[in-house]
Tab-separated table of C-alpha atoms in Angstrom:
chain	number	residue	atom	x	y	z
V	144	MET	CA	-25.822	0.048	11.791
V	145	TYR	CA	-25.129	-3.024	13.931
V	146	ALA	CA	-28.033	-3.846	16.252
V	147	ARG	CA	-25.513	-4.325	19.061
V	148	VAL	CA	-24.286	-0.733	18.643
V	149	ILE	CA	-27.849	0.558	18.954
V	150	LYS	CA	-28.304	-1.621	22.048
V	151	ALA	CA	-25.104	-0.235	23.590
V	152	LEU	CA	-26.383	3.273	22.900
V	153	SER	CA	-29.612	2.524	24.757
V	154	LEU	CA	-27.648	1.448	27.851
V	155	LEU	CA	-25.673	4.686	28.162
V	156	PRO	CA	-26.700	7.423	30.627
V	157	ALA	CA	-29.897	9.007	29.299
V	158	GLU	CA	-28.471	12.480	28.671
V	159	LEU	CA	-25.473	11.107	26.778
V	160	ALA	CA	-27.587	8.619	24.812
V	161	SER	CA	-29.964	11.384	23.767
V	162	ALA	CA	-27.109	13.589	22.552
V	163	LEU	CA	-25.401	10.713	20.735
V	164	LYS	CA	-28.500	9.309	19.052
V	165	PRO	CA	-28.575	11.696	16.055
V	166	ILE	CA	-24.828	11.193	15.543
V	167	ILE	CA	-24.967	7.389	15.653
V	168	GLU	CA	-28.124	7.103	13.561
V	169	ASP	CA	-26.909	9.493	10.854
V	170	SER	CA	-26.392	7.621	7.573
V	171	ASN	CA	-22.886	9.122	7.321
V	172	PHE	CA	-21.765	7.889	10.752
V	173	ASP	CA	-18.430	6.109	10.288
V	174	SER	CA	-17.603	4.947	13.829
V	175	THR	CA	-15.794	8.194	14.609
V	176	ILE	CA	-16.616	11.347	16.561
V	177	SER	CA	-15.481	14.661	15.089
V	178	PRO	CA	-13.878	17.336	17.313
V	179	GLU	CA	-16.989	19.492	16.883
V	180	GLN	CA	-19.314	16.647	17.862
V	181	PHE	CA	-17.130	15.849	20.870
V	182	GLU	CA	-17.233	19.477	22.057
V	183	CYS	CA	-21.012	19.484	21.670
V	184	LEU	CA	-21.269	16.289	23.725
V	185	LEU	CA	-19.070	17.813	26.432
V	186	SER	CA	-21.304	20.872	26.573
V	187	THR	CA	-24.532	18.862	26.646
V	188	THR	CA	-23.497	16.269	29.228
V	189	HIS	CA	-21.296	18.526	31.412
V	190	MET	CA	-18.758	15.698	31.542
V	191	THR	CA	-15.014	16.233	31.536
V	192	ASP	CA	-12.982	15.166	28.522
V	193	THR	CA	-11.841	12.009	30.314
V	194	GLU	CA	-15.301	11.169	31.643
V	195	LEU	CA	-16.814	11.409	28.178
V	196	ARG	CA	-14.183	9.233	26.528
V	197	LEU	CA	-14.645	6.581	29.202
V	198	ALA	CA	-18.434	6.805	28.864
V	199	LEU	CA	-18.130	6.148	25.120
V	200	LEU	CA	-16.170	2.899	25.590
V	201	PRO	CA	-19.270	0.626	25.643
V	202	LEU	CA	-20.105	1.885	22.156
V	203	ALA	CA	-16.615	1.006	20.930
V	204	ALA	CA	-16.756	-2.400	22.633
V	205	SER	CA	-20.042	-3.189	20.895
V	206	TYR	CA	-18.090	-3.610	17.635
V	207	ALA	CA	-16.169	-6.573	19.089
V	208	VAL	CA	-16.254	-9.875	17.207
V	209	VAL	CA	-15.511	-12.413	19.931
V	210	PRO	CA	-16.876	-15.906	19.156
V	211	ILE	CA	-14.131	-17.563	21.224
V	212	SER	CA	-13.769	-15.521	24.426
V	213	ASN	CA	-17.026	-13.547	24.511
V	214	PHE	CA	-14.792	-10.869	26.084
V	215	TYR	CA	-15.675	-7.432	24.716
V	216	VAL	CA	-12.911	-4.844	24.697
V	217	GLY	CA	-13.350	-1.344	23.311
V	218	ALA	CA	-10.729	1.286	22.576
V	219	ILE	CA	-10.952	4.899	21.461
V	220	VAL	CA	-7.993	6.775	20.020
V	221	ARG	CA	-7.770	10.493	19.388
V	222	GLY	CA	-5.816	11.435	16.290
V	223	THR	CA	-3.748	14.568	15.895
V	224	SER	CA	-6.742	16.030	14.027
V	225	GLY	CA	-8.796	15.758	17.229
V	226	ARG	CA	-11.165	13.142	15.774
V	227	LEU	CA	-11.980	10.091	17.920
V	228	TYR	CA	-11.874	6.617	16.366
V	229	PHE	CA	-13.577	3.529	17.782
V	230	GLY	CA	-11.950	0.106	17.804
V	231	ALA	CA	-12.687	-3.337	19.247
V	232	ASN	CA	-11.116	-6.768	19.517
V	233	MET	CA	-11.749	-9.403	16.855
V	234	GLU	CA	-11.392	-13.201	17.008
V	235	PHE	CA	-11.761	-15.799	14.284
V	236	GLU	CA	-13.131	-19.302	14.662
V	237	ASN	CA	-11.180	-22.136	13.007
V	238	ALA	CA	-8.090	-19.924	12.725
V	239	SER	CA	-4.910	-19.548	14.754
V	240	MET	CA	-5.042	-17.470	17.934
V	241	ALA	CA	-2.232	-15.448	16.345
V	242	CYS	CA	-4.810	-13.987	13.942
V	243	THR	CA	-6.588	-12.179	16.796
V	244	ILE	CA	-6.870	-8.392	16.639
V	245	HIS	CA	-6.653	-6.402	19.879
V	246	ALA	CA	-8.863	-3.384	20.519
V	247	GLU	CA	-5.950	-0.935	20.555
V	248	GLN	CA	-4.730	-2.303	17.216
V	249	SER	CA	-8.236	-1.920	15.825
V	250	ALA	CA	-8.680	1.704	16.890
V	251	ILE	CA	-5.182	2.725	15.769
V	252	SER	CA	-5.611	0.982	12.410
V	253	HIS	CA	-9.020	2.632	12.044
V	254	ALA	CA	-7.372	6.038	12.487
V	255	TRP	CA	-4.581	5.090	10.059
V	256	ILE	CA	-7.065	3.936	7.416
V	257	LYS	CA	-8.772	7.327	7.614
V	258	GLY	CA	-5.578	9.304	7.208
V	259	GLU	CA	-4.358	10.177	10.704
V	260	VAL	CA	-0.595	10.628	10.999
V	261	GLY	CA	-0.380	10.520	14.794
V	262	ILE	CA	-2.253	9.489	17.934
V	263	LYS	CA	-2.658	11.811	20.922
V	264	ASP	CA	-4.267	9.410	23.378
V	265	VAL	CA	-5.756	5.949	23.771
V	266	THR	CA	-8.729	5.233	26.032
V	267	ILE	CA	-9.430	1.593	26.813
V	268	ASN	CA	-11.495	-0.355	29.316
V	269	TYR	CA	-8.723	-2.820	30.285
V	270	SER	CA	-4.994	-2.361	30.796
V	271	PRO	CA	-3.121	-2.858	27.499
V	272	CYS	CA	-1.315	-6.177	27.229
V	273	GLY	CA	2.410	-6.340	26.493
V	274	HIS	CA	1.707	-7.139	22.843
V	275	CYS	CA	-0.280	-3.914	22.431
V	276	ARG	CA	2.213	-1.813	24.342
V	277	GLN	CA	4.865	-2.928	21.874
V	278	PHE	CA	2.510	-2.378	18.924
V	279	MET	CA	1.842	1.193	20.096
V	280	ASN	CA	5.558	1.829	20.565
V	281	GLU	CA	5.900	1.724	16.773
V	282	LEU	CA	3.751	4.846	16.375
V	283	THR	CA	5.066	8.221	15.258
V	284	SER	CA	3.698	9.667	18.499
V	285	ALA	CA	4.845	6.874	20.847
V	286	ASN	CA	6.940	9.161	23.048
V	287	ASP	CA	4.092	11.577	23.794
V	288	MET	CA	0.956	9.434	23.648
V	289	MET	CA	-1.222	9.135	26.751
V	290	ILE	CA	-3.189	6.080	27.891
V	291	GLN	CA	-6.402	6.430	29.894
V	292	LEU	CA	-8.018	3.583	31.847
V	293	PRO	CA	-11.147	3.681	34.025
V	294	GLN	CA	-10.512	4.887	37.575
V	295	ARG	CA	-6.850	5.627	36.822
V	296	GLU	CA	-4.839	8.740	36.211
V	297	PRO	CA	-3.612	9.086	32.616
V	298	MET	CA	-0.132	7.720	32.002
V	299	THR	CA	2.266	7.894	29.080
V	300	LEU	CA	2.916	4.840	26.939
V	301	GLN	CA	6.531	4.942	28.119
V	302	GLN	CA	5.336	4.559	31.718
V	303	TYR	CA	3.562	1.378	30.620
V	304	LEU	CA	6.616	0.250	28.620
V	305	PRO	CA	9.779	1.440	30.382
V	306	ASP	CA	13.171	0.915	28.729
V	307	SER	CA	11.328	0.189	25.505
V	308	PHE	CA	12.703	-1.215	22.256
V	309	GLY	CA	11.420	0.503	19.142
V	310	PRO	CA	12.063	1.668	15.580
V	311	LEU	CA	14.947	3.980	16.481
V	312	ASP	CA	16.870	1.017	17.905
V	313	LEU	CA	16.868	-0.420	14.380
V	314	GLY	CA	17.679	2.881	12.711
V	315	VAL	CA	14.125	3.564	11.527
V	316	LYS	CA	12.958	7.174	11.860
V	317	ASP	CA	9.512	6.950	10.243
V	318	GLY	CA	7.115	5.269	12.656
V	319	LEU	CA	3.723	3.719	12.067
V	320	LEU	CA	1.183	6.258	10.716
V	321	SER	CA	3.857	8.207	8.858
V	322	ASP	CA	2.515	9.667	5.630
V	323	LEU	CA	4.139	7.267	3.166
V	324	ASN	CA	4.040	6.490	-0.531
V	325	ASN	CA	6.143	3.432	-1.247
V	326	GLY	CA	6.048	4.001	-5.004
V	327	ILE	CA	4.569	0.615	-5.888
V	328	CYS	CA	2.880	0.199	-9.248
V	329	ILE	CA	1.361	-2.888	-10.839
V	330	GLU	CA	1.159	-2.916	-14.627
V	331	GLU	CA	-2.333	-4.334	-14.827
V	332	GLY	CA	-4.976	-5.797	-12.609
V	333	SER	CA	-8.550	-5.705	-11.473
V	334	GLU	CA	-10.068	-2.832	-9.534
V	335	LEU	CA	-9.592	-4.931	-6.400
V	336	ALA	CA	-5.900	-5.581	-7.111
V	337	ILE	CA	-5.326	-1.874	-7.747
V	338	SER	CA	-6.968	-1.097	-4.394
V	339	ALA	CA	-4.649	-3.628	-2.728
V	340	CYS	CA	-1.719	-1.904	-4.449
V	341	ASN	CA	-2.901	1.444	-3.080
V	342	ALA	CA	-2.855	-0.096	0.401
V	343	ALA	CA	0.631	-1.525	-0.164
V	344	ASN	CA	1.807	1.975	-1.041
V	345	ARG	CA	0.769	3.148	2.430
V	346	SER	CA	2.109	0.103	4.293
V	347	HIS	CA	4.740	0.340	7.021
V	348	ALA	CA	7.375	-2.343	6.439
V	349	PRO	CA	10.808	-0.820	7.092
V	350	TYR	CA	12.363	-4.057	8.379
V	351	SER	CA	11.372	-6.688	5.805
V	352	LYS	CA	10.585	-4.295	2.919
V	353	ASN	CA	7.514	-6.474	2.271
V	354	PHE	CA	5.302	-3.521	1.394
V	355	SER	CA	1.938	-5.227	1.105
V	356	GLY	CA	-1.757	-4.509	1.041
V	357	VAL	CA	-5.075	-6.329	0.958
V	358	ALA	CA	-8.394	-5.260	-0.501
V	359	LEU	CA	-11.713	-6.932	0.304
V	360	LYS	CA	-14.819	-6.596	-1.829
V	361	ALA	CA	-18.176	-6.907	-0.084
V	362	GLN	CA	-21.189	-8.473	-1.722
V	363	ASP	CA	-22.582	-5.001	-2.483
V	364	GLY	CA	-19.361	-4.044	-4.293
V	365	ARG	CA	-17.808	-1.791	-1.656
V	366	ILE	CA	-14.045	-2.221	-1.286
V	367	PHE	CA	-12.095	-2.128	1.986
V	368	GLU	CA	-8.325	-1.660	1.979
V	369	GLY	CA	-5.812	-2.793	4.585
V	370	MET	CA	-2.113	-1.962	4.935
V	371	TYR	CA	0.654	-4.042	6.518
V	372	ALA	CA	1.793	-2.608	9.878
V	373	GLU	CA	5.238	-3.985	10.673
V	374	ASN	CA	6.784	-3.769	14.137
V	375	ALA	CA	10.360	-3.483	15.362
V	376	ALA	CA	9.744	-6.504	17.607
V	377	PHE	CA	8.416	-8.449	14.574
V	378	ASN	CA	5.738	-10.570	16.332
V	379	PRO	CA	3.359	-7.658	17.084
V	380	SER	CA	3.236	-6.820	13.352
V	381	LEU	CA	-0.336	-6.603	12.046
V	382	PRO	CA	-0.936	-8.279	8.656
V	383	PRO	CA	-2.723	-6.357	5.898
V	384	LEU	CA	-5.713	-8.724	5.898
V	385	GLN	CA	-6.380	-7.931	9.557
V	386	VAL	CA	-6.299	-4.193	8.840
V	387	ALA	CA	-8.765	-4.702	5.974
V	388	LEU	CA	-11.021	-6.717	8.313
V	389	ILE	CA	-10.877	-3.864	10.842
V	390	ASN	CA	-11.828	-1.464	8.057
V	391	MET	CA	-14.813	-3.614	7.140
V	392	ASN	CA	-15.970	-4.194	10.718
V	393	MET	CA	-15.742	-0.533	11.696
V	394	SER	CA	-17.767	0.304	8.578
V	395	ASN	CA	-20.640	-1.802	9.936
V	396	TYR	CA	-20.150	-4.686	7.527
V	397	SER	CA	-20.266	-8.302	8.657
V	398	LEU	CA	-17.270	-10.433	7.693
V	399	SER	CA	-19.760	-12.879	6.175
V	400	GLU	CA	-20.270	-10.271	3.433
V	401	ILE	CA	-16.770	-10.738	1.955
V	402	ALA	CA	-17.072	-11.810	-1.684
V	403	GLU	CA	-13.521	-11.418	-3.025
V	404	ALA	CA	-10.046	-10.518	-1.816
V	405	ALA	CA	-6.774	-9.359	-3.340
V	406	LEU	CA	-3.241	-9.331	-1.919
V	407	VAL	CA	-0.377	-7.333	-3.408
V	408	GLU	CA	3.134	-7.785	-1.997
V	409	SER	CA	6.817	-7.734	-2.896
V	410	ALA	CA	8.180	-10.712	-4.820
V	411	GLU	CA	11.693	-10.066	-3.501
V	412	SER	CA	11.116	-9.887	0.255
V	413	LYS	CA	12.327	-12.625	2.600
V	414	ILE	CA	8.818	-12.872	4.079
V	415	SER	CA	5.355	-13.303	2.568
V	416	GLN	CA	1.788	-12.534	3.594
V	417	LEU	CA	0.313	-15.138	1.228
V	418	ALA	CA	0.063	-18.246	3.432
V	419	ARG	CA	-1.386	-16.400	6.421
V	420	THR	CA	-3.840	-14.512	4.209
V	421	GLN	CA	-4.997	-17.726	2.550
V	422	ALA	CA	-5.401	-19.486	5.904
V	423	LEU	CA	-7.543	-16.792	7.515
V	424	LEU	CA	-9.706	-16.310	4.425
V	425	GLU	CA	-10.232	-20.081	4.335
V	426	ALA	CA	-11.356	-19.975	7.970
V	427	LEU	CA	-13.755	-17.119	7.246
V	428	ASN	CA	-15.232	-18.644	4.091
V	429	PRO	CA	-13.590	-21.223	1.784
V	430	ASP	CA	-15.455	-19.730	-1.179
V	431	ILE	CA	-13.726	-16.331	-1.023
V	432	GLN	CA	-11.688	-15.896	-4.210
V	433	LEU	CA	-8.185	-14.479	-3.646
V	434	THR	CA	-6.270	-12.616	-6.345
V	435	TYR	CA	-2.512	-12.583	-5.680
V	436	VAL	CA	-0.072	-10.133	-7.253
V	437	ALA	CA	3.663	-10.177	-6.459
V	438	TYR	CA	5.316	-7.077	-7.910
């Protein structure tokens, strides 16, 4: 467990910190709160649902990787299963600002990685920027999703993004977090390449058809997958490497622990993830070996 997460826990109200401690310190804690755990916390603290989600934000923000801004943003999303997923912003030294991951993207990707097919609500400590509003508009649940900020009444995403442009405007019915299998198969490859292929099979790329995935292997051998999350507005698309980095960070691994990487993508698409993946990996550590498979 990150020391900064434990520190954030110690700064919470005493009753909440005491109730959370066994959850956070459990060896199986995966930066999520189950519906049953959330109900128990509500009962113990006598907080409302909204109050508790807002009170948990400092824990989510403690996962932030912000060497440039030192500006910690936390987000918590509730999936259709009722489970809460933490997320936080991530920045990368010696890389383009365009590589930055926003807290909402982190929490939503975290939920996607773990199998959620829809988001009920997003709780965040700062108003979502336009980039994130557009990113969230790609979701399967974009029309019904609620956004909660401190000291504000909950509002729908569509209130934050009126007259929005989204997947349906381009004839796409399956939004981000749809349960997909893109049917990709690579004939041979390493365990890491096969994991990247598995991620590509879950990727959301209805506009470019560049179904792509990344897998990262940590020094201890654990593998983290990341899927490409394409967006109707193109620019807010989240590359597969960033989703894999979210996966690693929210699993309490430092990015300095990356030993190897693999990227699997379409050879026939008009776009490619290769150059951007190479550039960010180079910024993280020039010694990271990248396996590239174009199917």
